[in-house]
């Protein structure tokens, strides 16, 4: 195991990848396995518990991709032919009478005996209503073969897939009225700090409004987790013990604030007493200190309290951890490289995640990157990743992670 960043090792910082790898290992060891069966309309945002295997061919029978005429090219003489039947979508056709064609519409089953559909724009109707085919045709044209999309027995969606409108549509196309989904991971959110006041109340001297609470509660809900809002935890050891002890039946305790080493870190004390405490110092900016451990075997992650630090460490570490516990394999956000539209003259010793925007295809960054400034993230539409030890000139390529990837 990578010793970097273990408590007691001052000066060495744990790389972001190492922290994520350790968190995912822990998540793998405590994956949620209970599942529930839900109606299809209610699975949006949930995670599939079992492979979805097709019990149908799709399409179930060859059907027409066009409004036109079905015929047997193999038997066709080249002369105009009469129409022997009309087949709309939703109808069952008769076998095609030899020497005739069938009027057919998009999505209608191709009649047995026909091997070709010609679009209606390419035919002439004779005075006696026979159909003259005037363009060259090939066997199979404009026919969607049976099983073109899916065949019986194929795995259509794997266990661990996050379900959204498209997956719901796929399941519907196979006739599934409901799906087995993993039960939601339950997360208790705690904000720590005597300075915190909830919005709506009067601010006293030295107090600030609690913004992390609503950020995390809303975000967790959006990600499909169950949220237990634990409110504000005062900077006080007995209260911390008591409030942690009261959190029953949760899969993660997620706190913000009070993780800076040296300050009155009551969460840390409580974990040391009744669980396990690891204080990681991460090579990440914003968001260096991270508490990882458990309280009476309930996993705990303590994020730094500064709002931009909370955001970055939640997005890049906590979200993947929680999704993995929920059973999702692919948990890392998509990123792509864009040219820097700014200069970065001083190399840092931590990986920086700058709140940035794409403007004319280039990454620009908010003027104030302080970890206390949530406005930077509201302005941004992504995070610009600057590696440890790296400087940048205008136009150099940098990874960009869209905010939509992080939020959803
Ligand atoms: P801490 O990690 O407790 O040292 O907090 C770091 C900074 O973040 C301090 O300026 C806190 O006042 C601020 N902070 C902590 N928790 C919150 C919160 N829930 N909402 C807004 N700011 C916070
Ligand atoms: Mg604090």
Short mmCIF file of C-alpha atoms and ligand atoms in Angstrom, two decimals:
data_model
loop_
_atom_site.label_atom_id
_atom_site.label_comp_id
_atom_site.label_asym_id
_atom_site.label_seq_id
_atom_site.Cartn_x
_atom_site.Cartn_y
_atom_site.Cartn_z
CA UNK A 1 0.00 0.00 0.00
CA UNK A 2 1.14 3.50 -0.72
CA UNK A 3 2.46 4.99 2.52
CA UNK A 4 2.35 8.54 1.19
CA UNK A 5 0.01 10.75 3.15
CA UNK A 6 -0.36 8.45 6.13
CA UNK A 7 -0.65 10.26 9.45
CA UNK A 8 2.71 11.24 10.82
CA UNK A 9 4.31 11.64 7.40
CA UNK A 10 4.65 15.38 7.28
CA UNK A 11 5.54 17.03 4.04
CA UNK A 12 4.42 14.19 1.78
CA UNK A 13 1.06 14.53 0.15
CA UNK A 14 -1.13 11.72 -1.14
CA UNK A 15 -1.76 11.98 -4.89
CA UNK A 16 -5.39 12.29 -5.92
CA UNK A 17 -5.26 8.98 -7.82
CA UNK A 18 -3.97 7.14 -4.75
CA UNK A 19 -6.71 8.60 -2.57
CA UNK A 20 -9.36 7.67 -5.09
CA UNK A 21 -7.97 4.15 -5.47
CA UNK A 22 -8.07 3.62 -1.70
CA UNK A 23 -11.60 4.97 -1.43
CA UNK A 24 -12.79 2.74 -4.27
CA UNK A 25 -11.17 -0.27 -2.61
CA UNK A 26 -13.11 0.51 0.55
CA UNK A 27 -16.27 1.00 -1.47
CA UNK A 28 -15.81 -2.33 -3.23
CA UNK A 29 -15.53 -4.02 0.14
CA UNK A 30 -18.82 -2.52 1.31
CA UNK A 31 -21.00 -2.51 -1.77
CA UNK A 32 -24.72 -2.39 -1.20
CA UNK A 33 -26.25 -5.63 -2.36
CA UNK A 34 -29.88 -5.39 -1.27
CA UNK A 35 -32.21 -4.62 -4.13
CA UNK A 36 -35.83 -3.74 -4.74
CA UNK A 37 -38.17 -4.14 -7.68
CA UNK A 38 -39.61 -0.86 -8.96
CA UNK A 39 -42.02 0.09 -11.72
CA UNK A 40 -40.14 1.28 -14.77
CA UNK A 41 -41.30 4.88 -14.36
CA UNK A 42 -39.61 5.04 -10.94
CA UNK A 43 -36.12 3.77 -11.74
CA UNK A 44 -34.68 7.03 -13.09
CA UNK A 45 -31.37 7.71 -11.33
CA UNK A 46 -31.21 4.24 -9.78
CA UNK A 47 -28.65 1.49 -10.36
CA UNK A 48 -29.57 -1.80 -12.02
CA UNK A 49 -29.13 -4.76 -9.65
CA UNK A 50 -29.08 -7.57 -12.24
CA UNK A 51 -28.18 -7.86 -15.89
CA UNK A 52 -31.15 -7.12 -18.11
CA UNK A 53 -31.35 -9.99 -20.60
CA UNK A 54 -33.52 -9.70 -23.68
CA UNK A 55 -36.43 -12.11 -23.97
CA UNK A 56 -37.31 -10.71 -27.39
CA UNK A 57 -35.77 -10.15 -30.76
CA UNK A 58 -35.90 -6.49 -31.73
CA UNK A 59 -37.44 -5.95 -34.13
CA UNK A 60 -39.51 -9.08 -33.42
CA UNK A 61 -40.11 -9.58 -37.16
CA UNK A 62 -38.73 -8.02 -40.35
CA UNK A 63 -40.42 -4.68 -40.87
CA UNK A 64 -40.47 -1.91 -43.37
CA UNK A 65 -38.22 1.12 -42.93
CA UNK A 66 -40.24 3.10 -45.47
CA UNK A 67 -43.70 3.86 -46.75
CA UNK A 68 -43.74 1.98 -50.05
CA UNK A 69 -44.29 -1.40 -51.70
CA UNK A 70 -43.06 -4.86 -50.71
CA UNK A 71 -42.35 -7.38 -53.41
CA UNK A 72 -40.41 -10.52 -54.14
CA UNK A 73 -37.44 -9.39 -56.16
CA UNK A 74 -36.52 -13.03 -56.80
CA UNK A 75 -39.85 -13.61 -58.64
CA UNK A 76 -40.32 -10.20 -60.22
CA UNK A 77 -40.57 -10.13 -64.03
CA UNK A 78 -39.76 -6.44 -64.37
CA UNK A 79 -43.36 -5.67 -65.41
CA UNK A 80 -45.85 -3.65 -63.34
CA UNK A 81 -47.61 -5.76 -60.65
CA UNK A 82 -50.97 -5.40 -58.88
CA UNK A 83 -51.29 -4.61 -55.16
CA UNK A 84 -52.68 -7.64 -53.34
CA UNK A 85 -52.78 -6.30 -49.74
CA UNK A 86 -52.27 -3.18 -47.66
CA UNK A 87 -50.23 -3.52 -44.44
CA UNK A 88 -50.22 -0.84 -41.78
CA UNK A 89 -48.02 -0.85 -38.65
CA UNK A 90 -49.75 -3.02 -36.07
CA UNK A 91 -51.24 -5.44 -38.61
CA UNK A 92 -50.36 -9.04 -39.34
CA UNK A 93 -49.73 -9.56 -43.08
CA UNK A 94 -50.82 -12.43 -45.32
CA UNK A 95 -48.08 -14.22 -47.26
CA UNK A 96 -47.38 -12.27 -50.45
CA UNK A 97 -49.35 -13.63 -53.44
CA UNK A 98 -47.00 -14.54 -56.28
CA UNK A 99 -46.88 -11.93 -59.03
CA UNK A 100 -48.12 -9.12 -56.77
CA UNK A 101 -46.77 -6.51 -54.41
CA UNK A 102 -48.06 -5.23 -51.06
CA UNK A 103 -48.68 -1.63 -50.09
CA UNK A 104 -46.71 -1.24 -46.84
CA UNK A 105 -46.07 1.49 -44.30
CA UNK A 106 -43.16 2.24 -41.99
CA UNK A 107 -42.95 -0.20 -39.08
CA UNK A 108 -45.37 -2.70 -40.63
CA UNK A 109 -44.31 -6.37 -40.82
CA UNK A 110 -42.93 -7.40 -44.18
CA UNK A 111 -45.17 -10.19 -45.55
CA UNK A 112 -43.70 -13.68 -45.87
CA UNK A 113 -42.48 -14.12 -49.42
CA UNK A 114 -41.39 -10.50 -49.90
CA UNK A 115 -37.67 -9.75 -49.92
CA UNK A 116 -37.56 -6.06 -50.76
CA UNK A 117 -39.35 -2.79 -50.05
CA UNK A 118 -39.27 0.03 -52.56
CA UNK A 119 -40.02 3.54 -51.33
CA UNK A 120 -43.17 5.07 -52.73
CA UNK A 121 -41.26 7.94 -54.36
CA UNK A 122 -39.61 5.43 -56.72
CA UNK A 123 -42.72 3.90 -58.27
CA UNK A 124 -45.31 4.90 -60.85
CA UNK A 125 -48.94 3.91 -60.50
CA UNK A 126 -50.42 2.78 -63.82
CA UNK A 127 -53.95 3.65 -64.97
CA UNK A 128 -55.06 0.14 -63.92
CA UNK A 129 -53.43 0.74 -60.46
CA UNK A 130 -50.61 -1.70 -61.03
CA UNK A 131 -47.28 -0.56 -59.62
CA UNK A 132 -44.34 0.07 -61.93
CA UNK A 133 -40.90 -0.07 -60.26
CA UNK A 134 -38.59 2.34 -62.03
CA UNK A 135 -35.34 2.28 -60.05
CA UNK A 136 -32.81 -0.53 -59.61
CA UNK A 137 -33.57 -2.53 -56.42
CA UNK A 138 -31.56 -4.90 -54.25
CA UNK A 139 -32.78 -7.77 -52.11
CA UNK A 140 -33.33 -6.72 -48.48
CA UNK A 141 -33.50 -3.01 -49.17
CA UNK A 142 -35.59 -0.94 -46.74
CA UNK A 143 -36.23 -4.00 -44.58
CA UNK A 144 -35.17 -3.94 -40.95
CA UNK A 145 -34.35 -7.59 -40.30
CA UNK A 146 -35.62 -9.45 -37.26
CA UNK A 147 -33.16 -9.09 -34.36
CA UNK A 148 -31.26 -6.26 -36.03
CA UNK A 149 -31.04 -4.36 -32.76
CA UNK A 150 -31.22 -7.15 -30.23
CA UNK A 151 -31.58 -10.91 -30.12
CA UNK A 152 -33.07 -13.13 -27.42
CA UNK A 153 -30.55 -13.84 -24.66
CA UNK A 154 -28.38 -10.78 -25.19
CA UNK A 155 -27.38 -8.72 -22.15
CA UNK A 156 -28.87 -5.32 -22.90
CA UNK A 157 -27.90 -3.50 -19.71
CA UNK A 158 -25.35 -4.81 -17.22
CA UNK A 159 -25.81 -4.81 -13.48
CA UNK A 160 -24.33 -1.60 -12.16
CA UNK A 161 -25.72 0.58 -14.94
CA UNK A 162 -27.11 3.92 -13.82
CA UNK A 163 -30.57 4.17 -15.21
CA UNK A 164 -31.79 7.25 -17.01
CA UNK A 165 -34.41 8.00 -19.62
CA UNK A 166 -32.56 6.12 -22.37
CA UNK A 167 -32.11 2.96 -20.32
CA UNK A 168 -35.76 3.18 -19.27
CA UNK A 169 -36.67 3.37 -22.93
CA UNK A 170 -34.55 0.32 -23.76
CA UNK A 171 -36.17 -1.68 -20.98
CA UNK A 172 -39.59 -0.59 -22.21
CA UNK A 173 -38.74 -1.67 -25.77
CA UNK A 174 -38.15 -5.15 -24.37
CA UNK A 175 -41.43 -5.16 -22.52
CA UNK A 176 -40.10 -4.73 -18.98
CA UNK A 177 -42.68 -3.11 -16.72
CA UNK A 178 -40.23 -2.90 -13.83
CA UNK A 179 -36.59 -3.44 -12.91
CA UNK A 180 -34.56 -4.67 -9.95
CA UNK A 181 -32.49 -1.79 -8.62
CA UNK A 182 -29.95 -1.58 -5.82
CA UNK A 183 -31.41 0.03 -2.73
CA UNK A 184 -30.26 3.58 -2.32
CA UNK A 185 -27.07 4.26 -0.39
CA UNK A 186 -28.06 6.21 2.71
CA UNK A 187 -25.87 9.18 3.51
CA UNK A 188 -26.05 11.29 6.66
CA UNK A 189 -24.85 14.84 6.10
CA UNK A 190 -23.38 16.82 8.99
CA UNK A 191 -22.08 20.36 8.92
CA UNK A 192 -19.65 21.12 11.70
CA UNK A 193 -18.77 24.51 13.10
CA UNK A 194 -19.95 26.87 15.85
CA UNK A 195 -19.88 29.70 13.35
CA UNK A 196 -22.62 28.20 11.20
CA UNK A 197 -26.18 29.50 11.08
CA UNK A 198 -28.95 28.26 8.82
CA UNK A 199 -30.29 30.59 6.15
CA UNK A 200 -33.36 32.42 7.41
CA UNK A 201 -31.88 33.07 10.87
CA UNK A 202 -30.19 36.32 11.97
CA UNK A 203 -26.40 36.33 11.69
CA UNK A 204 -24.64 37.00 14.99
CA UNK A 205 -21.08 38.31 15.35
CA UNK A 206 -18.57 35.97 13.73
CA UNK A 207 -21.24 33.80 12.18
CA UNK A 208 -21.74 32.72 8.58
CA UNK A 209 -24.53 30.92 6.79
CA UNK A 210 -24.26 27.20 6.26
CA UNK A 211 -23.97 26.68 2.53
CA UNK A 212 -22.35 23.24 2.42
CA UNK A 213 -25.39 21.54 3.85
CA UNK A 214 -27.71 22.40 1.01
CA UNK A 215 -25.00 21.84 -1.61
CA UNK A 216 -24.38 18.30 -0.41
CA UNK A 217 -27.99 17.38 0.36
CA UNK A 218 -29.21 18.49 -3.07
CA UNK A 219 -26.27 16.98 -4.88
CA UNK A 220 -26.62 13.63 -3.14
CA UNK A 221 -30.30 13.51 -3.96
CA UNK A 222 -29.62 14.35 -7.56
CA UNK A 223 -27.15 11.46 -7.68
CA UNK A 224 -29.82 9.07 -6.48
CA UNK A 225 -28.75 8.61 -2.87
CA UNK A 226 -30.96 8.79 0.18
CA UNK A 227 -30.08 11.74 2.36
CA UNK A 228 -30.44 12.05 6.06
CA UNK A 229 -29.88 15.68 6.92
CA UNK A 230 -28.02 15.75 10.22
CA UNK A 231 -27.97 19.55 10.48
CA UNK A 232 -25.21 21.46 12.24
CA UNK A 233 -22.87 19.76 14.66
CA UNK A 234 -21.40 22.15 17.25
CA UNK A 235 -17.65 22.19 17.92
CA UNK A 236 -18.02 20.17 21.08
CA UNK A 237 -16.90 16.64 21.91
CA UNK A 238 -19.86 15.29 23.94
CA UNK A 239 -22.32 16.65 21.35
CA UNK A 240 -20.25 15.11 18.56
CA UNK A 241 -20.23 11.70 20.26
CA UNK A 242 -23.93 11.84 20.91
CA UNK A 243 -24.93 12.98 17.43
CA UNK A 244 -22.74 10.41 15.72
CA UNK A 245 -24.11 7.68 17.96
CA UNK A 246 -27.66 8.65 17.01
CA UNK A 247 -27.01 8.11 13.30
CA UNK A 248 -28.38 4.63 12.92
CA UNK A 249 -28.91 2.73 9.75
CA UNK A 250 -26.79 4.86 7.44
CA UNK A 251 -24.13 3.73 4.97
CA UNK A 252 -21.95 6.82 5.22
CA UNK A 253 -21.55 9.75 7.53
CA UNK A 254 -20.44 12.70 5.44
CA UNK A 255 -19.32 15.76 7.32
CA UNK A 256 -17.83 19.07 6.35
CA UNK A 257 -15.49 21.27 8.34
CA UNK A 258 -13.27 20.69 11.30
CA UNK A 259 -10.70 18.57 9.53
CA UNK A 260 -7.79 20.98 9.55
CA UNK A 261 -5.07 19.44 11.66
CA UNK A 262 -4.40 21.29 14.86
CA UNK A 263 -7.82 22.80 15.29
CA UNK A 264 -10.44 21.47 17.64
CA UNK A 265 -11.29 18.44 15.51
CA UNK A 266 -13.98 16.76 17.54
CA UNK A 267 -15.07 14.47 14.75
CA UNK A 268 -11.52 13.12 14.64
CA UNK A 269 -11.44 12.58 18.38
CA UNK A 270 -14.75 10.72 18.31
CA UNK A 271 -13.57 8.50 15.48
CA UNK A 272 -10.33 7.72 17.26
CA UNK A 273 -12.28 6.76 20.39
CA UNK A 274 -15.00 4.67 18.80
CA UNK A 275 -13.82 3.70 15.37
CA UNK A 276 -10.91 4.52 13.16
CA UNK A 277 -9.42 7.78 11.96
CA UNK A 278 -7.17 8.40 8.99
CA UNK A 279 -6.19 11.97 8.29
CA UNK A 280 -5.15 12.18 4.70
CA UNK A 281 -3.20 15.11 3.37
CA UNK A 282 -4.00 15.19 -0.30
CA UNK A 283 -2.09 16.74 -3.15
CA UNK A 284 -5.26 18.54 -4.19
CA UNK A 285 -6.17 22.20 -4.25
CA UNK A 286 -8.63 23.23 -3.04
CA UNK A 287 -9.16 20.61 -0.36
CA UNK A 288 -5.97 19.25 1.19
CA UNK A 289 -7.18 17.62 4.43
CA UNK A 290 -9.58 14.69 4.26
CA UNK A 291 -10.85 12.56 7.12
CA UNK A 292 -11.52 8.93 6.31
CA UNK A 293 -12.52 6.32 8.82
CA UNK A 294 -15.48 4.89 10.64
CA UNK A 295 -17.56 5.46 13.73
CA UNK A 296 -18.75 2.18 15.27
CA UNK A 297 -18.25 0.60 11.84
CA UNK A 298 -20.23 3.21 9.95
CA UNK A 299 -17.91 4.65 7.29
CA UNK A 300 -17.11 8.34 7.69
CA UNK A 301 -15.75 10.84 5.21
CA UNK A 302 -14.96 14.30 6.51
CA UNK A 303 -14.54 16.95 3.85
CA UNK A 304 -12.80 20.26 4.42
CA UNK A 305 -15.26 23.04 5.23
CA UNK A 306 -14.33 25.73 2.76
CA UNK A 307 -17.12 25.65 0.19
CA UNK A 308 -14.91 25.25 -2.89
CA UNK A 309 -12.91 22.55 -1.10
CA UNK A 310 -16.10 20.74 -0.14
CA UNK A 311 -17.24 20.90 -3.74
CA UNK A 312 -14.02 19.59 -5.28
CA UNK A 313 -13.43 16.80 -2.79
CA UNK A 314 -17.05 15.74 -3.00
CA UNK A 315 -17.05 15.75 -6.79
CA UNK A 316 -13.76 13.95 -7.33
CA UNK A 317 -13.53 11.60 -4.36
CA UNK A 318 -16.81 11.19 -2.50
CA UNK A 319 -19.08 10.90 -5.50
CA UNK A 320 -17.06 8.07 -7.11
CA UNK A 321 -16.84 6.35 -3.72
CA UNK A 322 -20.60 6.50 -3.21
CA UNK A 323 -21.42 5.42 -6.74
CA UNK A 324 -19.12 2.44 -6.35
CA UNK A 325 -20.84 1.49 -3.11
CA UNK A 326 -24.07 1.75 -5.03
CA UNK A 327 -22.68 -0.81 -7.46
CA UNK A 328 -21.55 1.37 -10.35
CA UNK A 329 -18.33 0.29 -12.05
CA UNK A 330 -17.63 3.33 -14.15
CA UNK A 331 -17.46 6.12 -11.61
CA UNK A 332 -14.93 8.61 -12.91
CA UNK A 333 -16.01 11.75 -14.69
CA UNK A 334 -15.36 12.28 -18.37
CA UNK A 335 -12.64 14.81 -19.08
CA UNK A 336 -11.20 16.16 -22.26
CA UNK A 337 -8.28 18.38 -23.21
CA UNK A 338 -8.74 21.98 -24.18
CA UNK A 339 -6.24 24.76 -24.83
CA UNK A 340 -5.57 26.99 -21.84
CA UNK A 341 -6.85 30.51 -22.28
CA UNK A 342 -4.82 31.67 -19.30
CA UNK A 343 -1.25 31.47 -18.02
CA UNK A 344 -0.17 29.52 -14.99
CA UNK A 345 3.32 30.75 -14.19
CA UNK A 346 3.96 29.13 -10.81
CA UNK A 347 4.04 25.36 -10.45
CA UNK A 348 2.28 24.07 -7.35
CA UNK A 349 2.91 20.93 -5.31
CA UNK A 350 -0.78 20.01 -5.38
CA UNK A 351 -3.10 19.12 -8.26
CA UNK A 352 -5.21 22.20 -8.84
CA UNK A 353 -8.82 22.04 -9.90
CA UNK A 354 -9.55 25.53 -11.09
CA UNK A 355 -13.10 26.68 -11.52
CA UNK A 356 -13.21 27.48 -15.20
CA UNK A 357 -15.27 28.03 -18.28
CA UNK A 358 -14.93 27.26 -21.93
CA UNK A 359 -14.85 30.45 -23.94
CA UNK A 360 -14.30 30.17 -27.69
CA UNK A 361 -12.93 26.68 -27.16
CA UNK A 362 -10.38 27.75 -24.56
CA UNK A 363 -10.40 27.25 -20.81
CA UNK A 364 -10.62 30.44 -18.81
CA UNK A 365 -10.56 30.57 -15.03
CA UNK A 366 -12.42 32.58 -12.41
CA UNK A 367 -10.44 35.53 -11.12
CA UNK A 368 -10.57 34.38 -7.49
CA UNK A 369 -9.66 30.73 -6.91
CA UNK A 370 -9.76 30.93 -3.11
CA UNK A 371 -11.15 27.78 -1.49
CA UNK A 372 -13.68 29.90 0.39
CA UNK A 373 -15.29 31.26 -2.75
CA UNK A 374 -18.32 29.30 -3.91
CA UNK A 375 -19.10 31.94 -6.52
CA UNK A 376 -16.18 30.66 -8.55
CA UNK A 377 -18.00 27.37 -8.99
CA UNK A 378 -21.33 29.01 -9.78
CA UNK A 379 -19.59 31.01 -12.52
CA UNK A 380 -17.77 27.94 -13.82
CA UNK A 381 -19.01 25.27 -16.15
CA UNK A 382 -16.18 22.92 -15.32
CA UNK A 383 -12.95 22.21 -13.50
CA UNK A 384 -9.62 22.81 -15.19
CA UNK A 385 -7.04 20.31 -13.95
CA UNK A 386 -3.46 21.50 -13.53
CA UNK A 387 -0.98 18.80 -12.61
CA UNK A 388 1.44 19.11 -9.73
CA UNK A 389 4.67 20.78 -10.81
CA UNK A 390 3.19 22.14 -14.01
CA UNK A 391 3.18 25.64 -15.45
CA UNK A 392 1.10 26.69 -18.42
CA UNK A 393 1.35 29.16 -21.21
CA UNK A 394 -1.58 30.24 -23.36
CA UNK A 395 -2.68 27.49 -25.72
CA UNK A 396 -1.16 24.53 -23.89
CA UNK A 397 -3.59 21.66 -23.52
CA UNK A 398 -5.21 21.08 -20.11
CA UNK A 399 -7.84 18.57 -18.97
CA UNK A 400 -11.32 20.01 -18.49
CA UNK A 401 -14.07 18.24 -16.54
CA UNK A 402 -17.54 19.59 -17.33
CA UNK A 403 -19.59 20.50 -14.28
CA UNK A 404 -22.48 18.49 -15.73
CA UNK A 405 -20.30 15.37 -15.42
CA UNK A 406 -19.71 16.11 -11.76
CA UNK A 407 -23.20 17.09 -10.82
CA UNK A 408 -25.10 14.27 -12.50
P1 LIG B 1 -12.95 24.14 8.84
O1 LIG B 1 -12.67 23.03 7.88
O2 LIG B 1 -13.96 23.81 9.87
O3 LIG B 1 -11.70 24.71 9.40
O4 LIG B 1 -13.61 25.27 7.97
C1 LIG B 1 -12.89 25.92 6.95
C2 LIG B 1 -13.64 27.14 6.49
O5 LIG B 1 -14.86 26.76 5.90
C3 LIG B 1 -14.03 28.10 7.60
O6 LIG B 1 -13.90 29.42 7.09
C4 LIG B 1 -15.46 27.76 7.88
O7 LIG B 1 -16.16 28.82 8.43
C5 LIG B 1 -15.96 27.42 6.50
N1 LIG B 1 -17.06 26.47 6.59
C6 LIG B 1 -17.07 25.32 7.28
N2 LIG B 1 -18.24 24.70 7.16
C7 LIG B 1 -19.00 25.48 6.35
C8 LIG B 1 -20.32 25.36 5.86
N3 LIG B 1 -21.08 24.31 6.18
N4 LIG B 1 -20.80 26.35 5.06
C9 LIG B 1 -20.01 27.40 4.75
N5 LIG B 1 -18.77 27.54 5.17
C10 LIG B 1 -18.26 26.61 5.98
MG1 LIG B 2 -14.79 24.36 11.58
#
